[in-house]
Amino acid sequence: MPTAGRPPVAGGWSTTVPRDDVTGHEGRAGAGRASHTGAWVRAGLFAVLGTVLATFGHHAVAATTVSWRLVGASVAVQFATVWPLARRRCPAAATVAFTLVTQGALH
């Protein structure tokens, strides 16, 4: 059965895998930038999960409730912040470094 994404060559299907532009590893390259819909889903999921976890953490530490308006506004702000980055491929080291710097600034 033919494998999707590989062009046919004489005598069968090509086994050549494109090189990943970010890491340089062969076999890890995707179809380029993420699709528009995929980026929206990733950014939305990140915003919702991040806000829900932060809300639960606040509730556990402060033992007070968080208004739904604040939660909704936080989701919107986090989505707007993450959306431009959702379609880019970032190296793992850059992601870890950015996370550590952001957490250090927040705490």
C-alpha positions as a LaTeX table, in Angstrom:
\begin{tabular}{lrrr}
\hline
Residue & $x$ (\AA) & $y$ (\AA) & $z$ (\AA) \\
\hline
Met1 & 0.00 & 0.00 & 0.00 \\
Pro2 & 1.44 & 3.43 & $-0.88$ \\
Thr3 & 2.54 & 5.67 & 1.95 \\
Ala4 & 1.04 & 9.14 & 1.94 \\
Gly5 & 3.50 & 11.98 & 1.68 \\
Arg6 & 6.18 & 10.09 & $-0.24$ \\
Pro7 & 6.44 & 10.60 & $-3.98$ \\
Pro8 & 6.52 & 7.53 & $-6.18$ \\
Val9 & 9.85 & 6.62 & $-7.76$ \\
Ala10 & 10.83 & 4.00 & $-10.29$ \\
Gly11 & 10.57 & 0.57 & $-8.72$ \\
Gly12 & 8.59 & 1.59 & $-5.64$ \\
Trp13 & 8.21 & 4.35 & $-3.13$ \\
Ser14 & 10.96 & 6.72 & $-2.09$ \\
Thr15 & 12.49 & 6.15 & 1.32 \\
Thr16 & 14.19 & 9.53 & 1.41 \\
Val17 & 12.98 & 11.55 & 4.38 \\
Pro18 & 13.34 & 15.33 & 4.35 \\
Arg19 & 15.66 & 17.04 & 6.80 \\
Asp20 & 14.11 & 19.04 & 9.66 \\
Asp21 & 14.96 & 22.74 & 9.24 \\
Val22 & 15.21 & 23.39 & 12.98 \\
Thr23 & 17.15 & 20.44 & 14.37 \\
Gly24 & 18.79 & 19.16 & 11.20 \\
His25 & 17.65 & 15.60 & 11.98 \\
Glu26 & 16.43 & 13.51 & 9.12 \\
Gly27 & 13.03 & 11.90 & 9.47 \\
Arg28 & 11.56 & 14.51 & 11.80 \\
Ala29 & 10.46 & 17.08 & 9.27 \\
Gly30 & 6.77 & 17.68 & 9.02 \\
Ala31 & 4.84 & 19.36 & 6.28 \\
Gly32 & 6.42 & 22.73 & 7.02 \\
Arg33 & 4.56 & 25.21 & 9.15 \\
Ala34 & 1.55 & 24.01 & 11.07 \\
Ser35 & $-1.83$ & 24.44 & 9.48 \\
His36 & $-3.94$ & 27.42 & 10.44 \\
Thr37 & $-6.54$ & 25.22 & 12.13 \\
Gly38 & $-3.90$ & 23.16 & 13.93 \\
Ala39 & $-2.27$ & 26.30 & 15.28 \\
Trp40 & $-5.63$ & 27.59 & 16.55 \\
Val41 & $-6.31$ & 24.29 & 18.28 \\
Arg42 & $-2.85$ & 24.14 & 19.86 \\
Ala43 & $-2.96$ & 27.75 & 21.05 \\
Gly44 & $-6.51$ & 27.34 & 22.39 \\
Leu45 & $-5.74$ & 24.12 & 24.19 \\
Phe46 & $-2.61$ & 25.63 & 25.72 \\
Ala47 & $-4.53$ & 28.73 & 26.86 \\
Val48 & $-7.41$ & 26.79 & 28.39 \\
Leu49 & $-5.26$ & 24.17 & 30.13 \\
Gly50 & $-2.75$ & 26.74 & 31.38 \\
Thr51 & $-5.47$ & 28.96 & 32.79 \\
Val52 & $-7.38$ & 26.09 & 34.39 \\
Leu53 & $-4.22$ & 24.77 & 36.06 \\
Ala54 & $-3.33$ & 28.27 & 37.30 \\
Thr55 & $-6.88$ & 28.72 & 38.63 \\
Phe56 & $-6.76$ & 25.39 & 40.49 \\
Gly57 & $-3.35$ & 26.28 & 41.90 \\
His58 & $-4.58$ & 29.67 & 43.08 \\
His59 & $-7.64$ & 28.10 & 44.65 \\
Ala60 & $-5.52$ & 25.47 & 46.43 \\
Val61 & $-3.03$ & 27.99 & 47.84 \\
Ala62 & $-5.29$ & 30.96 & 48.59 \\
Ala63 & $-8.45$ & 28.97 & 49.40 \\
Thr64 & $-10.51$ & 31.61 & 47.62 \\
Thr65 & $-12.51$ & 31.43 & 44.45 \\
Val66 & $-11.49$ & 33.00 & 41.17 \\
Ser67 & $-14.17$ & 34.83 & 39.19 \\
Trp68 & $-15.18$ & 33.32 & 35.87 \\
Arg69 & $-14.70$ & 36.72 & 34.24 \\
Leu70 & $-11.05$ & 36.70 & 35.29 \\
Val71 & $-10.64$ & 33.13 & 34.05 \\
Gly72 & $-12.21$ & 34.04 & 30.70 \\
Ala73 & $-10.04$ & 37.14 & 30.37 \\
Ser74 & $-6.95$ & 35.09 & 31.24 \\
Val75 & $-7.76$ & 32.53 & 28.55 \\
Ala76 & $-8.19$ & 35.32 & 25.99 \\
Val77 & $-4.92$ & 37.04 & 26.95 \\
Gln78 & $-2.99$ & 33.78 & 27.01 \\
Phe79 & $-4.44$ & 32.75 & 23.63 \\
Ala80 & $-3.53$ & 36.12 & 22.09 \\
Thr81 & 0.00 & 35.78 & 23.47 \\
Val82 & 0.52 & 32.20 & 22.28 \\
Trp83 & $-1.21$ & 32.40 & 18.88 \\
Pro84 & 1.71 & 34.04 & 17.01 \\
Leu85 & 4.07 & 31.35 & 18.31 \\
Ala86 & 1.80 & 28.36 & 17.68 \\
Arg87 & 2.78 & 27.98 & 14.03 \\
Arg88 & 6.53 & 28.04 & 14.60 \\
Arg89 & 8.83 & 25.13 & 15.28 \\
Cys90 & 11.02 & 25.94 & 18.23 \\
Pro91 & 14.00 & 23.83 & 19.26 \\
Ala92 & 13.59 & 22.01 & 22.57 \\
Ala93 & 16.46 & 23.97 & 24.17 \\
Ala94 & 14.82 & 27.29 & 23.26 \\
Thr95 & 11.48 & 26.12 & 24.67 \\
Val96 & 13.07 & 25.06 & 27.97 \\
Ala97 & 15.08 & 28.29 & 28.22 \\
Phe98 & 12.05 & 30.47 & 27.49 \\
Thr99 & 9.96 & 28.54 & 30.04 \\
Leu100 & 12.61 & 28.92 & 32.75 \\
Val101 & 13.02 & 32.65 & 32.09 \\
Thr102 & 9.25 & 33.21 & 32.12 \\
Gln103 & 8.77 & 31.22 & 35.32 \\
Gly104 & 11.64 & 33.12 & 36.93 \\
Ala105 & 10.02 & 36.44 & 35.98 \\
Leu106 & 6.64 & 35.33 & 37.34 \\
His107 & 8.05 & 34.19 & 40.67 \\
\hline
\end{tabular}
